[in-house]
Coordinates of N, CA and C in Angstrom, one line a residue:
M9 N 115.5 101.8 100.8 CA 115.8 103.3 101.1 C 114.4 103.9 101.4
S10 N 114.4 104.6 102.5 CA 113.1 105.3 102.9 C 112.8 106.5 102.0
I11 N 111.5 106.9 102.0 CA 111.1 108.0 101.2 C 111.8 109.3 101.6
A12 N 112.0 109.4 103.0 CA 112.7 110.6 103.5 C 114.1 110.7 103.0
T13 N 114.7 109.5 102.9 CA 116.1 109.4 102.4 C 116.1 109.8 100.9
K14 N 115.2 109.3 100.1 CA 115.1 109.6 98.7 C 114.9 111.1 98.4
I15 N 114.0 111.7 99.3 CA 113.7 113.1 99.1 C 115.0 113.9 99.4
K16 N 115.7 113.5 100.4 CA 117.0 114.2 100.7 C 118.0 114.0 99.6
A17 N 118.0 112.8 99.0 CA 118.9 112.6 97.9 C 118.5 113.4 96.7
L18 N 117.2 113.6 96.5 CA 116.7 114.4 95.3 C 117.2 115.8 95.4
F19 N 117.3 116.3 96.6 CA 117.7 117.7 96.8 C 119.1 117.8 97.3
S20 N 120.0 117.0 96.9 CA 121.4 117.0 97.3 C 122.1 118.0 96.5
Y21 N 122.4 119.2 97.1 CA 123.0 120.2 96.3 C 124.6 120.0 96.4
N22 N 125.1 119.6 97.5 CA 126.5 119.5 97.6 C 127.1 118.6 96.6
A23 N 126.4 117.5 96.2 CA 126.9 116.6 95.2 C 127.1 117.2 93.8
K24 N 126.4 118.2 93.5 CA 126.4 118.9 92.2 C 127.3 120.1 92.2
T25 N 127.8 120.5 93.4 CA 128.6 121.7 93.4 C 129.9 121.5 92.7
Q26 N 130.3 122.4 91.8 CA 131.5 122.2 91.0 C 132.7 122.6 91.9
K27 N 133.8 121.9 91.7 CA 135.0 122.1 92.4 C 135.6 123.5 91.9
V28 N 136.0 124.3 92.9 CA 136.5 125.6 92.5 C 138.1 125.6 92.5
S29 N 138.7 126.4 91.7 CA 140.1 126.3 91.5 C 140.9 127.3 92.3
S30 N 140.4 128.5 92.4 CA 141.1 129.6 93.1 C 140.9 129.6 94.6
A31 N 141.9 130.1 95.3 CA 141.9 130.2 96.7 C 140.8 131.1 97.2
S32 N 140.5 132.1 96.5 CA 139.5 133.1 96.9 C 138.1 132.4 96.8
E33 N 137.8 131.6 95.7 CA 136.6 131.0 95.6 C 136.3 129.9 96.6
S34 N 137.4 129.3 97.0 CA 137.3 128.2 98.0 C 136.9 128.7 99.4
N35 N 137.1 130.0 99.6 CA 136.7 130.7 100.9 C 135.3 131.2 100.9
I36 N 134.5 131.1 99.7 CA 133.1 131.5 99.7 C 132.3 130.6 100.6
S37 N 131.4 131.3 101.4 CA 130.6 130.5 102.3 C 129.6 129.7 101.5
M38 N 129.0 128.7 102.1 CA 128.0 127.8 101.5 C 126.8 128.6 101.0
R39 N 126.4 129.5 101.9 CA 125.2 130.4 101.5 C 125.5 131.2 100.3
E40 N 126.7 131.8 100.2 CA 127.1 132.6 99.1 C 127.2 131.8 97.8
R41 N 127.7 130.6 98.0 CA 127.9 129.7 96.8 C 126.5 129.3 96.3
E42 N 125.6 129.0 97.2 CA 124.2 128.6 96.8 C 123.5 129.7 96.1
D43 N 123.7 130.9 96.6 CA 123.1 132.1 96.0 C 123.6 132.4 94.6
K44 N 124.9 132.1 94.4 CA 125.5 132.3 93.1 C 124.9 131.3 92.0
I45 N 124.7 130.0 92.5 CA 124.3 129.0 91.6 C 122.8 128.9 91.4
Y46 N 122.1 129.1 92.5 CA 120.6 128.9 92.5 C 119.9 130.2 92.7
D47 N 118.7 130.4 92.2 CA 117.9 131.5 92.5 C 117.5 131.4 94.0
R48 N 117.6 132.5 94.7 CA 117.5 132.4 96.2 C 116.0 132.0 96.5
D49 N 115.0 132.6 95.9 CA 113.6 132.2 96.2 C 113.3 130.7 95.9
K50 N 113.8 130.3 94.8 CA 113.6 128.8 94.4 C 114.3 127.9 95.4
L51 N 115.5 128.3 95.8 CA 116.3 127.5 96.7 C 115.6 127.5 98.1
S52 N 115.0 128.6 98.5 CA 114.3 128.7 99.8 C 113.1 127.7 99.7
L53 N 112.3 127.7 98.6 CA 111.2 126.9 98.5 C 111.6 125.4 98.5
Q54 N 112.6 125.1 97.8 CA 113.1 123.7 97.8 C 113.5 123.2 99.2
K55 N 114.1 124.0 99.9 CA 114.5 123.6 101.3 C 113.3 123.5 102.2
L56 N 112.3 124.4 102.0 CA 111.1 124.4 102.7 C 110.4 123.0 102.5
Y57 N 110.2 122.6 101.2 CA 109.5 121.4 100.9 C 110.3 120.2 101.3
E58 N 111.6 120.3 101.2 CA 112.5 119.1 101.6 C 112.2 118.9 103.1
Q59 N 112.2 119.9 103.9 CA 112.0 119.8 105.3 C 110.6 119.2 105.6
W60 N 109.5 119.7 105.0 CA 108.2 119.3 105.3 C 107.7 118.0 104.7
S61 N 108.3 117.7 103.6 CA 107.8 116.5 102.9 C 108.4 115.2 103.5
C62 N 109.3 115.4 104.4 CA 109.8 114.2 105.2 C 108.8 113.8 106.3
K63 N 107.8 114.7 106.6 CA 106.8 114.3 107.6 C 105.8 113.4 107.0
E64 N 105.3 112.5 107.9 CA 104.2 111.6 107.4 C 102.9 112.3 107.1
S65 N 102.6 113.3 107.8 CA 101.3 114.0 107.6 C 101.4 115.5 108.0
W66 N 100.5 116.3 107.5 CA 100.4 117.7 107.8 C 99.1 118.0 108.3
K67 N 99.0 119.0 109.3 CA 97.7 119.5 109.7 C 97.1 120.3 108.5
L68 N 95.9 119.9 108.1 CA 95.4 120.4 106.8 C 95.3 122.0 106.8
Y69 N 94.8 122.5 107.8 CA 94.6 124.0 107.9 C 95.8 124.8 108.2
D70 N 96.5 124.3 109.3 CA 97.7 125.1 109.8 C 98.9 124.9 109.0
E71 N 99.0 123.7 108.3 CA 100.3 123.4 107.6 C 100.1 123.2 106.1
G72 N 99.2 122.2 105.7 CA 99.0 121.8 104.4 C 98.6 123.0 103.4
I73 N 97.6 123.7 103.8 CA 97.1 124.8 102.9 C 98.1 125.9 102.8
P74 N 98.8 126.4 103.9 CA 99.8 127.4 103.7 C 101.0 126.9 102.8
L75 N 101.3 125.6 102.9 CA 102.4 125.0 102.1 C 102.0 125.0 100.6
L76 N 100.7 124.9 100.3 CA 100.3 124.9 98.9 C 100.6 126.3 98.3
F77 N 100.7 127.3 99.1 CA 100.9 128.7 98.7 C 102.4 129.0 98.8
G78 N 103.2 128.0 99.2 CA 104.7 128.3 99.3 C 105.0 129.1 100.6
L79 N 104.1 128.9 101.6 CA 104.3 129.7 102.9 C 104.8 128.8 104.0
E80 N 105.7 129.2 104.8 CA 106.1 128.5 106.0 C 105.0 128.5 107.0
P81 N 104.5 127.3 107.4 CA 103.4 127.2 108.4 C 103.8 128.0 109.6
G82 N 102.8 128.7 110.1 CA 102.9 129.5 111.3 C 103.2 130.9 111.1
N83 N 103.3 131.3 109.8 CA 103.7 132.7 109.4 C 102.5 133.5 108.8
K84 N 101.3 133.1 109.1 CA 100.1 133.7 108.5 C 100.0 135.2 108.9
E85 N 100.5 135.5 110.1 CA 100.4 136.9 110.5 C 101.2 137.9 109.7
V86 N 102.2 137.4 108.9 CA 103.0 138.3 108.1 C 102.5 138.5 106.7
I87 N 101.4 137.8 106.3 CA 101.0 137.9 104.9 C 99.9 138.9 104.7
D88 N 99.7 139.4 103.5 CA 98.7 140.4 103.3 C 97.3 139.9 103.3
E89 N 96.3 140.8 103.3 CA 94.9 140.4 103.5 C 94.4 139.6 102.2
E90 N 94.9 139.9 101.1 CA 94.4 139.3 99.8 C 94.8 137.8 99.9
L91 N 96.1 137.5 100.2 CA 96.5 136.1 100.3 C 95.9 135.4 101.4
L92 N 95.6 136.0 102.5 CA 95.0 135.4 103.7 C 93.5 135.0 103.2
S93 N 92.9 135.9 102.4 CA 91.5 135.6 102.0 C 91.6 134.4 101.1
K94 N 92.6 134.2 100.2 CA 92.7 133.0 99.3 C 92.9 131.8 100.2
I95 N 93.7 131.9 101.2 CA 93.9 130.7 102.1 C 92.6 130.3 102.7
E96 N 91.8 131.3 103.2 CA 90.5 130.9 103.9 C 89.5 130.4 102.9
N97 N 89.5 130.9 101.7 CA 88.6 130.3 100.6 C 89.0 128.9 100.3
L98 N 90.3 128.6 100.2 CA 90.7 127.3 99.9 C 90.4 126.3 101.0
W99 N 90.5 126.8 102.3 CA 90.1 126.0 103.4 C 88.7 125.6 103.4
E100 N 87.8 126.6 103.0 CA 86.4 126.3 102.9 C 86.1 125.2 101.9
H101 N 86.8 125.4 100.7 CA 86.7 124.4 99.7 C 87.2 123.0 100.1
A102 N 88.3 123.0 100.8 CA 88.8 121.7 101.3 C 87.9 121.0 102.2
Q103 N 87.2 121.8 103.1 CA 86.2 121.1 104.0 C 85.1 120.5 103.2
E104 N 84.6 121.1 102.2 CA 83.6 120.6 101.3 C 84.0 119.3 100.7
C105 N 85.3 119.3 100.2 CA 85.8 118.1 99.5 C 86.0 117.0 100.5
V106 N 86.4 117.2 101.7 CA 86.5 116.2 102.8 C 85.2 115.5 103.0
Q107 N 84.1 116.4 103.1 CA 82.8 115.8 103.4 C 82.3 115.0 102.2
K108 N 82.7 115.3 101.0 CA 82.3 114.6 99.8 C 83.3 113.4 99.5
K109 N 84.3 113.3 100.4 CA 85.3 112.2 100.2 C 86.1 112.4 98.9
L110 N 86.3 113.7 98.6 CA 87.2 114.0 97.4 C 88.6 114.4 97.9
L111 N 88.7 114.6 99.2 CA 90.0 114.8 99.8 C 90.1 113.9 101.0
S112 N 91.2 113.1 101.0 CA 91.3 112.1 102.0 C 92.1 112.6 103.2
V113 N 91.5 112.7 104.4 CA 92.2 113.0 105.6 C 92.3 111.8 106.5
I114 N 93.3 111.8 107.4 CA 93.7 110.7 108.2 C 92.7 110.5 109.3
N115 N 92.2 111.6 109.9 CA 91.4 111.6 111.1 C 90.1 112.4 111.0
S116 N 89.3 112.0 110.0 CA 88.1 112.8 109.7 C 87.1 112.9 110.9
E117 N 87.3 111.9 111.8 CA 86.4 111.9 113.0 C 86.6 113.0 114.0
K118 N 87.8 113.6 113.9 CA 88.2 114.7 114.8 C 87.7 116.0 114.4
N119 N 87.9 117.0 115.2 CA 87.5 118.4 114.9 C 88.2 118.8 113.6
K120 N 87.6 119.6 112.8 CA 88.2 119.9 111.5 C 89.5 120.6 111.6
N121 N 89.7 121.4 112.7 CA 91.0 122.1 112.9 C 92.1 121.1 113.2
E122 N 91.8 119.9 113.5 CA 92.8 118.9 113.8 C 93.0 117.9 112.6
W123 N 92.3 118.1 111.6 CA 92.5 117.1 110.4 C 93.9 117.1 109.9
E124 N 94.3 115.9 109.6 CA 95.7 115.7 109.1 C 95.6 115.0 107.7
V125 N 96.5 115.4 106.8 CA 96.5 114.9 105.5 C 97.9 114.5 105.1
R126 N 98.0 113.4 104.3 CA 99.3 113.0 103.8 C 99.7 114.0 102.6
P127 N 101.0 114.4 102.6 CA 101.4 115.3 101.5 C 101.0 114.9 100.1
V128 N 101.2 113.6 99.8 CA 100.8 113.2 98.4 C 99.4 113.3 98.1
D129 N 98.5 113.0 99.1 CA 97.1 113.2 99.0 C 96.7 114.6 98.7
L130 N 97.3 115.5 99.4 CA 97.1 116.9 99.3 C 97.5 117.4 97.9
Y131 N 98.6 116.9 97.4 CA 99.1 117.2 96.0 C 98.1 116.7 95.0
C132 N 97.6 115.5 95.1 CA 96.7 114.9 94.2 C 95.4 115.8 94.1
W133 N 94.9 116.1 95.3 CA 93.7 117.0 95.4 C 94.0 118.3 94.7
G134 N 95.1 118.9 95.0 CA 95.5 120.2 94.5 C 95.6 120.2 93.0
T135 N 96.1 119.1 92.4 CA 96.3 119.0 91.0 C 94.9 118.9 90.3
V136 N 94.1 118.0 90.7 CA 92.8 117.9 90.0 C 91.9 119.1 90.3
S137 N 92.1 119.8 91.4 CA 91.3 121.0 91.7 C 91.8 122.2 91.0
R138 N 92.9 122.0 90.2 CA 93.5 123.1 89.4 C 94.0 124.2 90.2
I139 N 94.6 123.9 91.4 CA 95.2 124.9 92.2 C 96.6 125.1 91.8
S140 N 97.0 126.3 91.6 CA 98.3 126.7 91.2 C 99.3 126.5 92.3
M141 N 100.2 125.5 92.2 CA 101.1 125.2 93.3 C 102.5 125.5 92.8
P142 N 103.4 125.8 93.7 CA 104.8 126.0 93.4 C 105.4 124.8 92.7
D143 N 106.2 125.0 91.6 CA 106.9 123.9 90.9 C 107.7 123.1 91.8
E144 N 108.3 123.7 92.8 CA 109.2 122.9 93.7 C 108.4 121.9 94.4
F145 N 107.1 122.2 94.8 CA 106.3 121.2 95.5 C 105.8 120.2 94.5
S146 N 105.3 120.6 93.3 CA 104.8 119.6 92.4 C 105.9 118.6 91.9
N147 N 107.1 119.1 91.7 CA 108.1 118.2 91.2 C 108.5 117.2 92.3
L148 N 108.5 117.6 93.6 CA 108.8 116.7 94.7 C 107.7 115.7 94.8
M149 N 106.5 116.1 94.8 CA 105.3 115.2 95.0 C 105.2 114.2 93.8
M150 N 105.5 114.6 92.6 CA 105.5 113.7 91.5 C 106.5 112.6 91.7
F151 N 107.7 113.0 92.2 CA 108.8 112.0 92.5 C 108.3 111.0 93.6
V152 N 107.7 111.6 94.7 CA 107.2 110.7 95.8 C 106.1 109.8 95.3
S153 N 105.1 110.3 94.6 CA 104.0 109.5 94.2 C 104.4 108.4 93.2
Q154 N 105.4 108.6 92.5 CA 105.9 107.5 91.5 C 106.9 106.6 92.2
T155 N 107.4 106.9 93.4 CA 108.3 106.1 94.1 C 107.7 105.2 95.1
I156 N 106.6 105.7 95.7 CA 106.0 104.9 96.8 C 105.2 103.7 96.1
K157 N 105.5 102.5 96.6 CA 104.8 101.3 96.1 C 103.9 100.8 97.2
P158 N 102.7 100.5 96.9 CA 101.8 100.0 97.9 C 102.2 98.6 98.4
V159 N 102.0 98.3 99.7 CA 102.4 97.0 100.3 C 101.4 96.0 99.7
A160 N 102.0 94.9 99.2 CA 101.2 93.8 98.6 C 100.3 93.2 99.7
S161 N 99.1 92.9 99.3 CA 98.2 92.1 100.2 C 98.0 90.7 99.8
H162 N 97.6 89.8 100.6 CA 97.4 88.4 100.3 C 95.9 88.2 100.2
S163 N 95.4 88.0 99.0 CA 93.9 87.9 98.7 C 93.3 86.7 99.4
N164 N 94.1 85.7 99.7 CA 93.6 84.4 100.2 C 93.5 84.5 101.8
I165 N 93.8 85.6 102.4 CA 93.7 85.8 103.8 C 92.4 86.4 104.2
D166 N 91.8 85.9 105.2 CA 90.5 86.4 105.6 C 90.7 87.7 106.3
I167 N 90.3 88.8 105.6 CA 90.5 90.2 106.1 C 89.2 90.6 106.7
N168 N 89.3 91.2 107.9 CA 88.1 91.7 108.6 C 87.6 92.9 107.9
E169 N 86.4 93.3 108.3 CA 85.7 94.4 107.6 C 86.5 95.7 107.7
S170 N 87.0 96.0 108.8 CA 87.7 97.3 109.0 C 89.0 97.3 108.1
A171 N 89.7 96.2 108.1 CA 90.9 96.1 107.3 C 90.5 96.2 105.8
Q172 N 89.4 95.6 105.4 CA 89.0 95.7 104.0 C 88.6 97.1 103.6
D173 N 88.0 97.9 104.5 CA 87.6 99.3 104.3 C 88.9 100.1 104.1
T174 N 89.9 99.8 104.9 CA 91.2 100.5 104.9 C 91.9 100.2 103.5
L175 N 91.8 99.0 103.1 CA 92.5 98.6 101.8 C 91.7 99.3 100.7
Y176 N 90.4 99.3 100.7 CA 89.6 99.9 99.7 C 90.0 101.4 99.6
Q177 N 90.1 102.1 100.7 CA 90.4 103.5 100.7 C 91.8 103.7 100.1
K178 N 92.7 102.8 100.5 CA 94.1 102.8 99.9 C 94.0 102.7 98.4
H179 N 93.2 101.8 97.9 CA 93.1 101.6 96.4 C 92.5 102.9 95.8
R180 N 91.6 103.5 96.4 CA 91.0 104.8 95.9 C 92.2 105.8 95.8
E181 N 93.0 105.9 96.8 CA 94.1 106.8 96.8 C 95.1 106.5 95.6
I182 N 95.3 105.2 95.4 CA 96.2 104.8 94.4 C 95.7 105.2 93.0
V183 N 94.4 105.0 92.8 CA 93.7 105.4 91.6 C 93.9 106.9 91.3
L184 N 93.6 107.7 92.4 CA 93.7 109.2 92.2 C 95.2 109.6 92.0
G185 N 96.1 108.9 92.6 CA 97.5 109.2 92.4 C 97.9 108.8 91.0
A186 N 97.4 107.7 90.5 CA 97.7 107.3 89.1 C 97.1 108.2 88.1
A187 N 95.9 108.6 88.4 CA 95.2 109.6 87.5 C 96.0 110.9 87.4
T188 N 96.4 111.4 88.6 CA 97.2 112.6 88.6 C 98.5 112.5 87.8
S189 N 99.2 111.4 88.0 CA 100.4 111.1 87.3 C 100.2 111.1 85.8
L190 N 99.2 110.4 85.4 CA 98.9 110.4 83.9 C 98.5 111.7 83.4
L191 N 97.7 112.5 84.1 CA 97.4 113.9 83.6 C 98.6 114.8 83.5
V192 N 99.5 114.6 84.4 CA 100.7 115.5 84.4 C 101.7 115.0 83.4
N193 N 102.0 113.7 83.4 CA 103.1 113.1 82.6 C 102.7 112.5 81.3
A194 N 101.5 112.2 81.1 CA 101.1 111.5 79.8 C 99.7 112.0 79.4
S195 N 99.5 113.3 79.4 CA 98.1 113.9 79.2 C 97.5 113.4 77.9
E196 N 98.3 113.0 76.9 CA 97.8 112.6 75.6 C 97.0 111.3 75.7
L197 N 97.3 110.5 76.8 CA 96.6 109.2 77.0 C 95.3 109.5 77.7
C198 N 95.1 110.7 78.1 CA 93.9 111.0 78.9 C 92.8 111.7 78.1
K199 N 93.1 112.0 76.8 CA 92.2 112.9 76.1 C 91.7 112.2 74.8
N200 N 90.5 112.7 74.4 CA 90.0 112.2 73.2 C 90.5 113.0 72.0
K201 N 90.0 112.7 70.8 CA 90.5 113.4 69.6 C 90.2 114.9 69.6
K202 N 89.3 115.3 70.4 CA 89.0 116.8 70.5 C 89.8 117.5 71.6
G203 N 90.6 116.7 72.3 CA 91.5 117.3 73.3 C 90.9 117.4 74.6
S204 N 89.7 116.8 74.8 CA 89.0 116.8 76.1 C 89.5 115.6 77.0
V205 N 89.7 115.9 78.3 CA 90.0 114.8 79.2 C 88.8 113.9 79.4
V206 N 89.1 112.6 79.3 CA 88.0 111.6 79.4 C 88.3 110.6 80.6
S207 N 87.4 110.6 81.5 CA 87.6 109.8 82.7 C 87.8 108.3 82.5
N208 N 86.9 107.8 81.6 CA 87.0 106.3 81.4 C 88.3 105.9 80.7
Q209 N 88.8 106.9 79.9 CA 90.1 106.6 79.2 C 91.2 106.5 80.2
I210 N 91.2 107.4 81.2 CA 92.2 107.3 82.3 C 92.1 106.0 83.1
A211 N 90.8 105.7 83.4 CA 90.6 104.4 84.2 C 91.0 103.2 83.4
R212 N 90.8 103.2 82.1 CA 91.2 102.0 81.3 C 92.7 101.9 81.3
N213 N 93.4 103.0 81.2 CA 94.9 103.0 81.2 C 95.4 102.4 82.5
I214 N 94.7 102.8 83.6 CA 95.2 102.3 84.9 C 94.9 100.8 85.0
I215 N 93.8 100.3 84.5 CA 93.5 98.9 84.6 C 94.5 98.1 83.7
E216 N 94.8 98.7 82.5 CA 95.7 98.0 81.6 C 97.1 97.9 82.2
N217 N 97.5 98.8 83.1 CA 98.8 98.8 83.7 C 98.7 98.7 85.2
E218 N 97.8 97.9 85.6 CA 97.5 97.8 87.1 C 98.7 97.4 87.9
Q219 N 99.6 96.6 87.4 CA 100.8 96.1 88.2 C 101.7 97.3 88.5
Q220 N 101.8 98.2 87.6 CA 102.6 99.4 87.8 C 102.1 100.2 89.0
W221 N 100.8 100.2 89.2 CA 100.2 101.0 90.3 C 99.9 100.2 91.6
F222 N 99.4 99.0 91.4 CA 99.0 98.2 92.5 C 99.9 97.1 92.9
G223 N 101.0 97.0 92.3 CA 102.0 95.9 92.6 C 101.3 94.5 92.4
E224 N 101.4 93.7 93.4 CA 100.9 92.3 93.3 C 99.4 92.2 93.6
D225 N 98.8 93.4 94.1 CA 97.4 93.4 94.4 C 96.5 93.4 93.1
R226 N 95.3 92.9 93.3 CA 94.3 93.1 92.3 C 93.5 94.3 92.8
P227 N 93.3 95.3 91.9 CA 92.5 96.5 92.4 C 91.1 96.2 92.8
L228 N 90.7 96.8 94.0 CA 89.4 96.5 94.5 C 88.3 97.3 93.8
L229 N 88.7 98.3 93.0 CA 87.8 99.1 92.2 C 87.6 98.6 90.8
T230 N 86.4 98.5 90.3 CA 86.2 98.1 88.9 C 86.5 99.3 88.1
E231 N 86.6 99.1 86.8 CA 86.9 100.2 85.8 C 85.8 101.3 85.9
S232 N 84.6 100.9 86.0 CA 83.5 101.8 86.1 C 83.6 102.7 87.4
T233 N 83.9 102.0 88.5 CA 84.1 102.7 89.8 C 85.2 103.7 89.7
M234 N 86.3 103.3 89.1 CA 87.4 104.2 88.9 C 87.0 105.4 88.1
T235 N 86.2 105.1 87.0 CA 85.8 106.2 86.1 C 85.0 107.2 86.9
D236 N 84.0 106.7 87.7 CA 83.2 107.6 88.5 C 84.0 108.4 89.5
L237 N 85.0 107.8 90.1 CA 85.9 108.5 91.1 C 86.6 109.6 90.4
I238 N 87.2 109.3 89.3 CA 88.0 110.3 88.6 C 87.1 111.4 88.1
E239 N 85.9 111.0 87.7 CA 85.0 112.0 87.2 C 84.6 113.0 88.3
E240 N 84.5 112.5 89.5 CA 84.2 113.4 90.6 C 85.2 114.5 90.8
Y241 N 86.5 114.1 90.6 CA 87.5 115.1 90.7 C 87.5 116.1 89.5
L242 N 87.3 115.5 88.4 CA 87.4 116.4 87.2 C 86.2 117.4 87.1
K243 N 85.2 117.1 87.9 CA 84.0 118.0 87.9 C 84.2 119.2 88.8
L244 N 85.3 119.2 89.6 CA 85.6 120.3 90.5 C 85.8 121.5 89.6
T245 N 85.1 122.6 89.8 CA 85.1 123.7 89.0 C 85.7 124.9 89.6
R246 N 86.4 124.7 90.7 CA 86.9 125.9 91.4 C 88.0 126.5 90.5
P247 N 87.9 127.9 90.4 CA 88.9 128.6 89.5 C 90.3 128.4 90.1
T248 N 91.3 128.6 89.3 CA 92.7 128.5 89.7 C 93.0 129.6 90.7
V249 N 93.6 129.1 91.9 CA 93.9 130.1 92.9 C 95.2 130.8 92.6

């Protein structure tokens, strides 16, 4: 089953709609029925992310960043100046993170206004950057990040340098996705006795459960490299948006 199909299944409202008994209730429109059962704003956000999360990638500036704020891409002209300022500040921060390789974009060689990012990568970056994201987006991305399994590689095949670099970058992304999942779902495994998040503790947990994250692959990053990578993210000090 494809990720797009799973996403649609996750947000299947019709399957959970209770059968109505009276003739008058059976004539209620689907929109009215949804408004009765679900909060209208939450439902609107769920439908927005269901639509956009089925896409392979988003344009970072025009689509990804607005979606982090729960905004329909292309509607910037209708928002107030304060929110527009927050969007522009986050865009500046995102550019810095791309340059430092803390945010993975698909086509970094192109003009920055054309940069594209995978939804899960944007979610991982937003989480460790302590960006306040809508719950509807976070819940969906946690589902996706825990469902996607990396394609197994064959270590005994002679891989050219370009393919090796691609695989290494993929393993970096897996580490960051695993770290994000642990921070969100098992934070107690990431902290010391004083309650502080410890990078090497997260890395050690990933190594100890590497099959869960890497499938049949052996991770190309050592534990110390994973620790350094996670520490780079944890050092981001940008205030909550």
